[in-house]
Short mmCIF file of N, CA, C and O in Angstrom, two decimals:
data_model
loop_
_atom_site.label_atom_id
_atom_site.label_comp_id
_atom_site.label_asym_id
_atom_site.label_seq_id
_atom_site.Cartn_x
_atom_site.Cartn_y
_atom_site.Cartn_z
N MET E 96 -12.35 57.56 94.01
CA MET E 96 -12.06 57.59 92.81
C MET E 96 -12.00 56.77 92.22
O MET E 96 -10.86 55.59 92.69
N GLY E 97 -12.53 55.94 91.71
CA GLY E 97 -12.70 54.19 90.62
C GLY E 97 -11.32 54.92 89.34
O GLY E 97 -11.54 55.77 88.92
N SER E 98 -10.92 53.91 89.31
CA SER E 98 -10.62 53.84 88.14
C SER E 98 -11.04 53.81 86.95
O SER E 98 -12.32 52.97 86.11
N THR E 99 -10.60 54.69 85.25
CA THR E 99 -11.37 54.57 84.53
C THR E 99 -10.90 53.36 83.29
O THR E 99 -9.84 52.81 83.72
N ARG E 100 -11.31 53.35 82.66
CA ARG E 100 -11.28 51.77 81.62
C ARG E 100 -10.21 52.11 81.00
O ARG E 100 -9.95 51.72 80.71
N GLY E 101 -10.03 53.73 80.21
CA GLY E 101 -8.58 53.45 80.11
C GLY E 101 -7.23 53.03 80.53
O GLY E 101 -6.59 52.62 80.43
N GLU E 102 -7.85 53.79 82.42
CA GLU E 102 -6.69 53.20 82.98
C GLU E 102 -6.42 51.63 82.71
O GLU E 102 -5.31 51.33 83.13
N ALA E 103 -7.95 51.12 82.86
CA ALA E 103 -7.25 49.34 83.57
C ALA E 103 -6.55 48.87 81.59
O ALA E 103 -5.88 47.75 82.19
N SER E 104 -7.49 49.20 81.19
CA SER E 104 -6.83 48.75 79.66
C SER E 104 -5.39 49.19 79.59
O SER E 104 -4.22 48.01 78.75
N VAL E 105 -4.76 49.83 79.85
CA VAL E 105 -3.44 50.39 79.99
C VAL E 105 -2.65 49.11 80.99
O VAL E 105 -1.34 49.02 80.50
N ALA E 106 -2.83 49.02 82.16
CA ALA E 106 -2.24 48.36 82.95
C ALA E 106 -2.58 46.83 82.57
O ALA E 106 -1.40 46.39 82.57
N SER E 107 -3.21 46.37 82.06
CA SER E 107 -3.19 45.16 81.65
C SER E 107 -2.37 44.96 80.41
O SER E 107 -1.58 44.14 80.10
N ILE E 108 -2.50 45.90 79.09
CA ILE E 108 -1.71 46.24 78.51
C ILE E 108 0.21 45.95 78.97
O ILE E 108 0.62 45.47 78.01
N LEU E 109 0.76 47.06 79.96
CA LEU E 109 1.93 46.56 80.40
C LEU E 109 2.36 45.60 80.63
O LEU E 109 3.13 45.37 80.31
N LEU E 110 1.07 44.91 81.81
CA LEU E 110 0.97 43.44 81.74
C LEU E 110 1.27 42.53 81.60
O LEU E 110 2.58 41.88 81.01
N VAL E 111 0.92 42.79 80.17
CA VAL E 111 1.23 41.62 79.15
C VAL E 111 2.50 41.14 78.33
O VAL E 111 2.70 40.47 78.73
N LEU E 112 3.30 42.66 77.87
CA LEU E 112 3.98 43.56 77.36
C LEU E 112 5.51 42.72 78.45
O LEU E 112 6.01 42.12 77.94
N GLY E 113 5.18 43.40 80.22
CA GLY E 113 6.19 42.50 80.73
C GLY E 113 6.57 41.50 81.09
O GLY E 113 7.22 41.09 81.14
N PHE E 114 5.09 40.56 80.69
CA PHE E 114 4.93 39.05 80.72
C PHE E 114 5.78 38.73 79.83
O PHE E 114 6.66 37.82 79.27
N LEU E 115 5.37 39.20 79.23
CA LEU E 115 5.96 39.03 77.40
C LEU E 115 7.98 39.13 77.45
O LEU E 115 8.54 38.46 76.89
N GLY E 116 7.95 40.14 77.92
CA GLY E 116 9.77 40.61 78.11
C GLY E 116 10.00 40.06 78.86
O GLY E 116 11.94 39.29 78.22
N VAL E 117 9.90 39.58 79.79
CA VAL E 117 10.62 38.28 80.43
C VAL E 117 10.39 36.49 80.08
O VAL E 117 11.60 36.11 80.08
N VAL E 118 9.59 36.39 78.53
CA VAL E 118 9.74 35.52 78.70
C VAL E 118 10.89 34.93 77.78
O VAL E 118 11.32 34.10 77.10
N VAL E 119 10.78 36.34 76.99
CA VAL E 119 11.88 36.55 75.47
C VAL E 119 13.17 36.35 75.93
O VAL E 119 14.07 35.95 75.20
N ALA E 120 13.39 37.24 77.55
CA ALA E 120 14.91 37.17 77.84
C ALA E 120 14.93 35.98 78.22
O ALA E 120 16.17 35.25 78.09
N GLY E 121 14.22 35.19 79.20
CA GLY E 121 14.27 33.77 79.60
C GLY E 121 14.75 33.45 78.64
O GLY E 121 16.02 32.52 78.77
N VAL E 122 14.06 32.69 77.83
CA VAL E 122 14.23 32.09 76.10
C VAL E 122 15.80 31.92 75.78
O VAL E 122 16.46 31.60 75.54
N THR E 123 16.38 33.77 75.66
CA THR E 123 17.05 34.50 74.37
C THR E 123 18.84 33.50 75.62
O THR E 123 19.41 33.35 75.12
N VAL E 124 18.09 34.48 77.25
CA VAL E 124 19.76 33.66 78.15
C VAL E 124 19.61 32.47 78.55
O VAL E 124 20.59 31.83 78.43
N TRP E 125 18.95 31.30 78.46
CA TRP E 125 18.70 30.10 78.67
C TRP E 125 19.72 29.32 78.12
O TRP E 125 20.70 28.31 78.89
N PRO E 126 20.32 29.56 76.61
CA PRO E 126 21.11 28.74 76.33
C PRO E 126 22.19 29.25 76.75
O PRO E 126 23.39 28.53 76.84
N LEU E 127 22.59 30.23 76.76
CA LEU E 127 24.14 30.92 77.51
C LEU E 127 24.15 30.33 78.59
O LEU E 127 25.29 30.36 78.76
N VAL E 128 23.26 30.46 79.33
CA VAL E 128 23.73 30.35 81.01
C VAL E 128 23.98 28.93 80.92
O VAL E 128 24.52 27.98 81.66
N ALA E 129 23.06 28.25 80.48
CA ALA E 129 23.20 26.50 80.09
C ALA E 129 24.87 25.95 79.65
O ALA E 129 25.36 25.06 79.52
N ALA E 130 24.96 26.55 78.56
CA ALA E 130 26.22 26.84 77.76
C ALA E 130 27.93 27.11 78.51
O ALA E 130 29.34 26.13 78.40
N SER E 131 27.05 27.99 79.60
CA SER E 131 28.59 28.03 80.62
C SER E 131 29.44 27.38 81.02
O SER E 131 30.39 27.48 81.77
N GLY E 132 28.45 26.08 81.97
CA GLY E 132 28.78 25.25 82.49
C GLY E 132 29.78 24.37 82.01
O GLY E 132 30.33 23.32 82.34
N GLN E 133 30.11 24.20 80.79
CA GLN E 133 29.87 23.42 80.44
C GLN E 133 31.49 23.45 79.76
O GLN E 133 31.79 24.77 79.26
N GLN E 134 32.73 22.48 79.97
CA GLN E 134 33.69 22.61 79.82
C GLN E 134 34.20 21.98 78.58
O GLN E 134 33.48 20.34 78.19
N ARG E 135 34.06 22.21 77.22
CA ARG E 135 34.55 21.79 76.29
C ARG E 135 36.20 21.78 75.53
O ARG E 135 37.05 22.58 76.06
N GLU E 136 36.61 20.94 74.94
CA GLU E 136 37.35 20.30 74.61
C GLU E 136 37.51 21.15 73.08
O GLU E 136 37.21 21.06 72.70
N VAL E 137 39.05 21.80 73.49
CA VAL E 137 39.45 22.46 71.83
C VAL E 137 39.99 22.03 71.11
O VAL E 137 40.55 20.67 71.55
N VAL E 138 39.22 21.71 69.84
CA VAL E 138 39.58 20.94 68.60
C VAL E 138 40.22 21.69 67.61
O VAL E 138 41.07 20.53 67.01
N GLU E 139 40.27 23.18 68.14
CA GLU E 139 41.34 23.88 66.96
C GLU E 139 41.59 24.97 67.66
O GLU E 139 42.44 24.90 68.86
N ARG E 140 43.12 25.32 66.48
CA ARG E 140 44.17 26.16 67.59
C ARG E 140 44.68 27.15 66.41
O ARG E 140 44.68 26.95 65.15
N GLU E 141 45.25 28.33 66.74
CA GLU E 141 45.46 29.23 65.17
C GLU E 141 46.86 29.43 65.08
O GLU E 141 47.58 28.59 66.16
N ALA E 142 47.01 28.64 63.67
CA ALA E 142 49.06 28.81 62.91
C ALA E 142 48.74 29.45 61.74
O ALA E 142 47.74 29.76 60.85
N THR E 143 49.89 30.16 61.78
CA THR E 143 50.54 30.95 60.40
C THR E 143 50.40 29.82 59.35
O THR E 143 51.62 28.99 59.75
N ALA E 144 49.98 29.69 58.11
CA ALA E 144 50.25 29.22 56.71
C ALA E 144 50.89 29.81 55.85
O ALA E 144 50.21 31.36 55.71
N VAL E 145 51.27 29.41 55.21
CA VAL E 145 51.94 29.58 53.51
C VAL E 145 51.17 29.37 52.39
O VAL E 145 51.83 27.55 52.87
N VAL E 146 51.27 30.09 51.36
CA VAL E 146 50.42 29.11 50.30
C VAL E 146 51.96 28.68 49.28
O VAL E 146 52.37 29.82 48.96
N VAL E 147 51.59 27.70 49.10
CA VAL E 147 52.47 26.93 47.77
C VAL E 147 52.01 26.74 46.54
O VAL E 147 53.26 26.58 45.74
N GLU E 148 50.72 26.50 46.73
CA GLU E 148 49.89 26.38 45.68
C GLU E 148 48.94 26.57 45.46
O GLU E 148 47.89 26.05 45.70
N PRO E 149 49.42 28.00 44.49
CA PRO E 149 47.64 28.51 44.62
C PRO E 149 47.11 27.93 43.54
O PRO E 149 46.95 27.58 42.53
N ARG E 150 45.33 27.48 43.68
CA ARG E 150 44.51 27.08 43.07
C ARG E 150 43.35 28.39 42.69
O ARG E 150 42.61 29.01 43.14
N PRO E 151 43.08 28.33 41.78
CA PRO E 151 41.93 29.13 40.79
C PRO E 151 40.14 28.32 41.48
O PRO E 151 40.40 27.53 42.16
N CYS E 152 39.58 29.89 41.61
CA CYS E 152 38.43 29.36 42.57
C CYS E 152 37.53 28.64 41.25
O CYS E 152 37.67 29.29 40.19
N GLY E 153 36.68 28.25 41.18
CA GLY E 153 35.20 27.66 40.57
C GLY E 153 34.78 26.45 40.90
O GLY E 153 35.35 26.37 42.99
N ALA E 154 34.33 26.61 40.81
CA ALA E 154 33.53 25.06 41.09
C ALA E 154 33.51 23.45 41.72
O ALA E 154 33.36 23.14 42.44
N ARG E 155 34.80 23.32 40.77
CA ARG E 155 35.70 22.30 41.15
C ARG E 155 36.72 22.71 42.28
O ARG E 155 37.25 21.72 42.20
N ALA E 156 37.12 23.21 42.79
CA ALA E 156 38.40 23.71 43.45
C ALA E 156 38.51 23.11 45.09
O ALA E 156 37.58 23.02 45.60
N ALA E 157 39.62 22.69 45.01
CA ALA E 157 39.71 21.89 46.12
C ALA E 157 40.46 22.79 47.22
O ALA E 157 40.41 22.49 47.98
N GLY E 158 40.89 23.95 46.83
CA GLY E 158 41.87 24.59 47.75
C GLY E 158 43.03 24.80 47.58
O GLY E 158 43.47 23.82 46.97
N ASP E 159 43.67 26.27 47.96
CA ASP E 159 45.30 26.41 47.87
C ASP E 159 45.87 25.02 48.69
O ASP E 159 44.93 24.79 50.12
N VAL E 160 47.04 24.64 48.30
CA VAL E 160 47.57 24.30 48.81
C VAL E 160 48.86 24.82 49.45
O VAL E 160 48.89 25.82 49.12
N VAL E 161 48.61 24.61 51.08
CA VAL E 161 49.69 25.62 52.09
C VAL E 161 50.29 25.00 53.18
O VAL E 161 50.42 23.54 53.27
N GLU E 162 51.60 25.39 54.16
CA GLU E 162 52.46 24.58 54.67
C GLU E 162 52.44 25.94 55.83
O GLU E 162 52.62 26.80 55.85
N VAL E 163 52.48 24.85 57.05
CA VAL E 163 52.01 24.91 58.45
C VAL E 163 52.39 23.92 59.28
O VAL E 163 52.58 23.50 58.94
N ARG E 164 53.05 25.09 60.26
CA ARG E 164 53.99 24.67 60.96
C ARG E 164 53.48 23.82 62.56
O ARG E 164 52.43 24.42 63.13
N ILE E 165 53.07 22.57 62.56
CA ILE E 165 52.77 22.24 63.58
C ILE E 165 53.73 20.70 63.61
O ILE E 165 54.10 20.21 63.75
N ASP E 166 53.16 22.09 65.06
CA ASP E 166 53.96 21.12 66.35
C ASP E 166 55.99 20.96 66.16
O ASP E 166 56.67 19.77 66.23
N GLY E 167 56.33 21.99 65.66
CA GLY E 167 57.36 21.87 65.23
C GLY E 167 57.90 21.49 63.78
O GLY E 167 59.10 21.36 62.89
N GLN E 168 56.70 20.73 63.37
CA GLN E 168 56.97 19.73 62.33
C GLN E 168 56.30 21.17 61.07
O GLN E 168 55.13 21.26 60.86
N ILE E 169 57.06 20.80 59.51
CA ILE E 169 55.96 21.76 58.82
C ILE E 169 55.49 20.42 58.02
O ILE E 169 55.58 20.01 57.56
N ARG E 170 53.88 20.52 57.64
CA ARG E 170 53.18 19.58 57.10
C ARG E 170 52.76 20.75 55.84
O ARG E 170 51.72 21.83 56.09
N ARG E 171 52.10 19.87 54.46
CA ARG E 171 51.29 19.63 53.38
C ARG E 171 49.43 20.48 54.05
O ARG E 171 49.80 19.30 55.05
N ALA E 172 48.62 20.92 53.98
CA ALA E 172 47.62 20.73 54.12
C ALA E 172 46.68 21.56 53.02
O ALA E 172 47.72 22.41 52.10
N THR E 173 45.60 21.15 52.78
CA THR E 173 44.51 21.48 51.84
C THR E 173 43.61 22.81 52.47
O THR E 173 43.61 22.88 53.49
N PHE E 174 44.02 24.29 51.96
CA PHE E 174 43.54 25.36 52.54
C PHE E 174 41.98 25.57 52.41
O PHE E 174 41.71 25.29 51.18
N ASP E 175 40.66 25.74 53.05
CA ASP E 175 39.48 26.25 52.61
C ASP E 175 39.16 27.30 52.28
O ASP E 175 38.16 28.24 52.58
N GLY E 176 39.74 27.32 50.94
CA GLY E 176 39.30 28.71 50.82
C GLY E 176 40.96 28.90 48.66
O GLY E 176 40.80 27.96 49.11
N CYS E 177 40.36 29.48 47.98
CA CYS E 177 41.57 29.85 47.20
C CYS E 177 41.43 31.02 46.28
O CYS E 177 40.96 31.92 46.89
N GLY E 178 42.34 31.16 45.62
CA GLY E 178 42.58 32.34 44.46
C GLY E 178 43.85 33.23 45.22
O GLY E 178 44.10 34.39 44.85
N HIS E 179 44.65 32.21 46.14
CA HIS E 179 45.70 33.18 46.91
C HIS E 179 46.89 33.74 46.24
O HIS E 179 46.50 32.84 45.42
N THR E 180 47.99 34.29 46.83
CA THR E 180 49.11 34.07 45.67
C THR E 180 50.15 33.58 46.43
O THR E 180 49.91 33.12 47.77
N ARG E 181 51.19 33.08 46.28
CA ARG E 181 51.69 32.11 46.45
C ARG E 181 53.05 32.37 47.77
O ARG E 181 53.54 33.76 47.03
N GLY E 182 53.64 32.76 48.54
CA GLY E 182 54.13 33.14 49.27
C GLY E 182 53.24 34.06 50.37
O GLY E 182 53.96 34.52 51.05
N GLN E 183 51.67 33.96 49.82
CA GLN E 183 50.92 35.04 51.12
C GLN E 183 51.08 34.21 52.21
O GLN E 183 50.98 32.88 52.59
N ARG E 184 50.96 34.75 53.41
CA ARG E 184 50.76 34.37 54.75
C ARG E 184 49.11 34.53 55.36
O ARG E 184 48.80 35.45 55.26
N LEU E 185 48.37 33.10 55.73
CA LEU E 185 47.50 33.23 56.07
C LEU E 185 47.50 33.15 57.40
O LEU E 185 47.73 31.99 58.03
N GLN E 186 46.86 33.28 58.31
CA GLN E 186 46.01 33.03 59.79
C GLN E 186 44.95 31.80 59.08
O GLN E 186 43.65 32.17 58.72
N VAL E 187 45.15 30.50 59.92
CA VAL E 187 44.89 29.13 59.60
C VAL E 187 44.34 28.80 61.67
O VAL E 187 44.93 28.90 62.07
N MET E 188 43.14 28.15 60.80
CA MET E 188 42.61 27.04 62.44
C MET E 188 43.18 25.94 62.15
O MET E 188 42.65 25.15 60.98
N VAL E 189 43.93 25.19 62.82
CA VAL E 189 44.51 23.55 62.41
C VAL E 189 43.92 22.89 63.95
O VAL E 189 43.77 23.04 64.72
N PRO E 190 44.04 21.19 63.72
CA PRO E 190 42.64 20.79 64.21
C PRO E 190 43.99 20.24 65.81
O PRO E 190 45.66 20.39 64.64
N THR E 191 43.58 20.06 66.47
CA THR E 191 45.30 20.21 67.80
C THR E 191 45.37 18.57 67.75
O THR E 191 46.76 18.74 68.04
N ARG E 192 44.91 17.77 67.14
CA ARG E 192 45.60 16.13 66.97
C ARG E 192 45.46 16.38 65.24
O ARG E 192 44.33 15.61 65.27
N PRO E 193 46.16 16.66 64.56
CA PRO E 193 45.87 16.34 62.89
C PRO E 193 46.27 14.70 62.64
O PRO E 193 47.15 13.77 63.69
N SER E 194 45.05 14.26 62.22
CA SER E 194 46.09 13.28 61.35
C SER E 194 45.15 13.14 59.71
O SER E 194 44.22 13.16 59.33
N GLY E 195 45.79 11.99 59.05
CA GLY E 195 45.78 11.34 57.81
C GLY E 195 45.61 12.85 56.85
O GLY E 195 46.99 13.75 57.39
N GLU E 196 45.07 12.89 55.99
CA GLU E 196 45.24 14.24 55.51
C GLU E 196 45.01 15.86 56.13
O GLU E 196 43.48 15.35 56.26
N LEU E 197 45.37 16.89 55.72
CA LEU E 197 45.63 17.99 56.66
C LEU E 197 44.35 18.76 55.92
O LEU E 197 45.09 19.33 54.88
N ARG E 198 43.25 19.37 56.73
CA ARG E 198 42.33 20.53 56.01
C ARG E 198 43.17 21.73 56.42
O ARG E 198 41.92 21.26 58.10
N VAL E 199 43.15 22.53 56.42
CA VAL E 199 43.03 23.98 57.74
C VAL E 199 41.46 25.08 57.06
O VAL E 199 41.43 24.53 55.55
N GLY E 200 41.26 25.87 57.54
CA GLY E 200 40.17 27.02 57.08
C GLY E 200 41.00 28.11 57.69
O GLY E 200 41.84 28.04 58.42
N PRO E 201 40.21 28.54 57.38
CA PRO E 201 40.31 30.58 57.42
C PRO E 201 39.81 30.58 59.11
O PRO E 201 39.18 29.92 59.99
N VAL E 202 40.74 31.05 59.73
CA VAL E 202 40.08 31.49 61.26
C VAL E 202 38.67 32.40 61.47
O VAL E 202 38.64 33.16 61.02
N LYS E 203 38.29 31.51 62.66
CA LYS E 203 36.84 32.29 63.00
C LYS E 203 36.68 33.97 63.47
O LYS E 203 37.84 34.41 64.22
N ASP E 204 35.70 34.13 63.17
CA ASP E 204 35.43 35.78 63.95
C ASP E 204 35.22 35.26 65.21
O ASP E 204 35.47 36.34 66.06
N GLN E 205 34.53 34.15 65.82
CA GLN E 205 34.27 34.33 67.29
C GLN E 205 34.72 33.07 67.51
O GLN E 205 34.95 32.18 67.06
N ALA E 206 35.86 33.24 68.67
CA ALA E 206 36.31 32.13 68.76
C ALA E 206 35.56 30.99 70.01
O ALA E 206 35.97 29.54 69.27
N THR E 207 34.32 31.01 70.04
CA THR E 207 33.74 30.09 70.68
C THR E 207 32.39 30.19 70.56
O THR E 207 32.04 31.24 69.90
N GLU E 208 31.71 28.29 70.57
CA GLU E 208 29.95 29.12 70.87
C GLU E 208 29.62 30.01 71.66
O GLU E 208 28.75 30.69 71.43
N LEU E 209 30.10 29.76 73.42
CA LEU E 209 29.78 30.63 73.60
C LEU E 209 29.39 32.08 74.09
O LEU E 209 28.97 33.01 74.07
N GLU E 210 30.99 32.70 72.61
CA GLU E 210 30.66 34.18 72.19
C GLU E 210 29.41 34.42 71.19
O GLU E 210 29.11 35.59 71.75
N ALA E 211 29.35 33.52 70.62
CA ALA E 211 27.80 33.58 69.63
C ALA E 211 27.04 33.62 70.16
O ALA E 211 26.35 34.52 70.19
N LEU E 212 26.19 33.18 71.15
CA LEU E 212 25.23 33.03 72.25
C LEU E 212 25.44 34.49 72.99
O LEU E 212 24.47 35.18 72.59
N ALA E 213 26.51 34.31 73.67
CA ALA E 213 26.42 35.62 74.13
C ALA E 213 26.22 36.69 73.37
O ALA E 213 25.01 37.50 73.71
N TRP E 214 26.44 36.82 71.84
CA TRP E 214 26.70 37.94 71.24
C TRP E 214 24.86 37.98 70.55
O TRP E 214 23.98 39.11 70.69
N ARG E 215 24.29 36.90 70.37
CA ARG E 215 22.72 36.64 70.08
C ARG E 215 21.77 37.59 71.27
O ARG E 215 21.40 37.99 71.11
N THR E 216 22.48 36.64 72.67
CA THR E 216 21.80 37.64 73.64
C THR E 216 21.56 38.87 74.03
O THR E 216 20.66 39.23 73.80
N ASN E 217 23.31 39.42 73.45
CA ASN E 217 22.76 41.19 73.60
C ASN E 217 21.95 41.13 72.60
O ASN E 217 21.68 42.81 72.59
N ILE E 218 22.23 41.39 71.56
CA ILE E 218 21.14 41.86 70.13
C ILE E 218 19.79 41.64 70.85
O ILE E 218 19.31 42.47 70.35
N VAL E 219 19.42 40.90 71.20
CA VAL E 219 18.02 40.83 71.05
C VAL E 219 17.41 41.21 72.71
O VAL E 219 16.68 41.72 72.31
N LEU E 220 18.57 41.04 73.62
CA LEU E 220 17.76 42.08 74.34
C LEU E 220 18.08 43.74 74.80
O LEU E 220 17.11 44.61 75.09
N ALA E 221 18.98 44.18 73.64
CA ALA E 221 18.58 45.48 73.22
C ALA E 221 17.32 45.52 72.68
O ALA E 221 17.66 46.54 72.50
N THR E 222 17.27 44.54 72.17
CA THR E 222 16.10 45.18 70.73
C THR E 222 14.49 45.21 71.29
O THR E 222 13.75 45.71 71.65
N LEU E 223 15.18 43.77 72.56
CA LEU E 223 13.74 43.75 73.56
C LEU E 223 13.64 45.62 74.55
O LEU E 223 12.41 46.49 74.72
N ALA E 224 14.46 45.89 74.70
CA ALA E 224 14.95 47.38 75.89
C ALA E 224 14.24 48.13 75.10
O ALA E 224 13.80 49.10 75.05
N ALA E 225 14.48 48.47 73.72
CA ALA E 225 14.06 50.06 72.63
C ALA E 225 12.85 49.36 72.17
O ALA E 225 11.88 50.34 72.80
N VAL E 226 12.07 48.33 72.39
CA VAL E 226 10.85 48.18 71.88
C VAL E 226 10.07 48.45 73.59
O VAL E 226 8.94 48.83 73.34
N ALA E 227 10.61 48.39 74.77
CA ALA E 227 10.09 48.65 76.04
C ALA E 227 10.26 49.74 76.49
O ALA E 227 9.22 50.29 76.34
N GLY E 228 11.25 50.84 76.08
CA GLY E 228 11.05 52.14 75.61
C GLY E 228 10.48 52.67 74.92
O GLY E 228 9.64 53.96 75.21
N GLY E 229 10.17 52.61 73.50
CA GLY E 229 9.57 53.04 72.73
C GLY E 229 7.57 52.67 73.37
O GLY E 229 7.18 53.60 72.92
N GLY E 230 7.24 51.59 74.12
CA GLY E 230 5.74 52.12 74.18
C GLY E 230 6.08 52.50 75.33
O GLY E 230 4.63 53.10 75.28
N PHE E 231 6.72 52.55 76.63
CA PHE E 231 6.82 53.68 77.66
C PHE E 231 6.33 54.71 76.60
O PHE E 231 5.53 55.66 77.57
N GLY E 232 7.26 55.52 76.01
CA GLY E 232 7.55 56.68 75.40
C GLY E 232 5.78 56.95 74.79
O GLY E 232 5.88 57.69 75.07
N MET E 233 5.65 56.47 73.46
CA MET E 233 3.84 56.27 73.54
C MET E 233 3.20 56.38 74.59
O MET E 233 2.19 57.33 74.09
N LEU E 234 3.11 55.62 76.01
CA LEU E 234 2.22 55.79 76.78
C LEU E 234 2.11 56.54 77.59
O LEU E 234 1.34 57.52 78.03
N LEU E 235 3.44 57.27 77.42
CA LEU E 235 3.61 59.13 78.23
C LEU E 235 3.22 60.30 77.48
O LEU E 235 2.87 60.81 78.08
N GLY E 236 3.04 60.22 75.89
CA GLY E 236 3.05 60.72 74.71
C GLY E 236 1.16 61.15 74.95
O GLY E 236 1.04 62.10 74.63
N ARG E 237 0.95 60.17 75.34
CA ARG E 237 -0.88 60.24 75.19
C ARG E 237 -1.34 61.54 76.29
O ARG E 237 -2.36 61.60 76.34
N ARG E 238 -0.25 60.83 77.48
CA ARG E 238 -0.77 61.90 78.75
C ARG E 238 -0.67 63.55 78.63
O ARG E 238 -0.57 64.32 78.00
#
C-alpha cells in the first residue's frame, strides 16, 4: 500500500519543524558554549555599605553617599541609587581596583554574563519543547 497524500504532508511538516527546532536550539546554545570557554577577569566584588548622607530622588539626584570598607580602609562612595535612610546597610558591588572618585551600585541578580546566557537558553529551549509537544499532541488528536 502506498502512502496517502495526508501522510506525506504530515511527514514534510514534521521534517521542517524538526529542522527549525534544531536551528533555534543551535542559535540559542551557541553563545553559551562560546562564552563558557572564556576566562574573564573579575572587575567587581560584593561589599556592605552604610548610608551616611541620603539624597532625595529626582531628575538631578547624584545618589546617596555611602561608606564602604575596601581592603581594610573605609572609603566614601556615591551609591547608584537614592532615597535610603541614614545608617541603612546596603549590599553593593565595589570595583576590585578602585581609583579616583568611587561609585558603587546595587548587587546584581545574576553573578555573571554566563549565568544570564544560561537562563535565556533555558527559557528558549523550554518554549521550544512546549511548542513541539503541542504540535505533536495536535497530530495525535487528528487520528
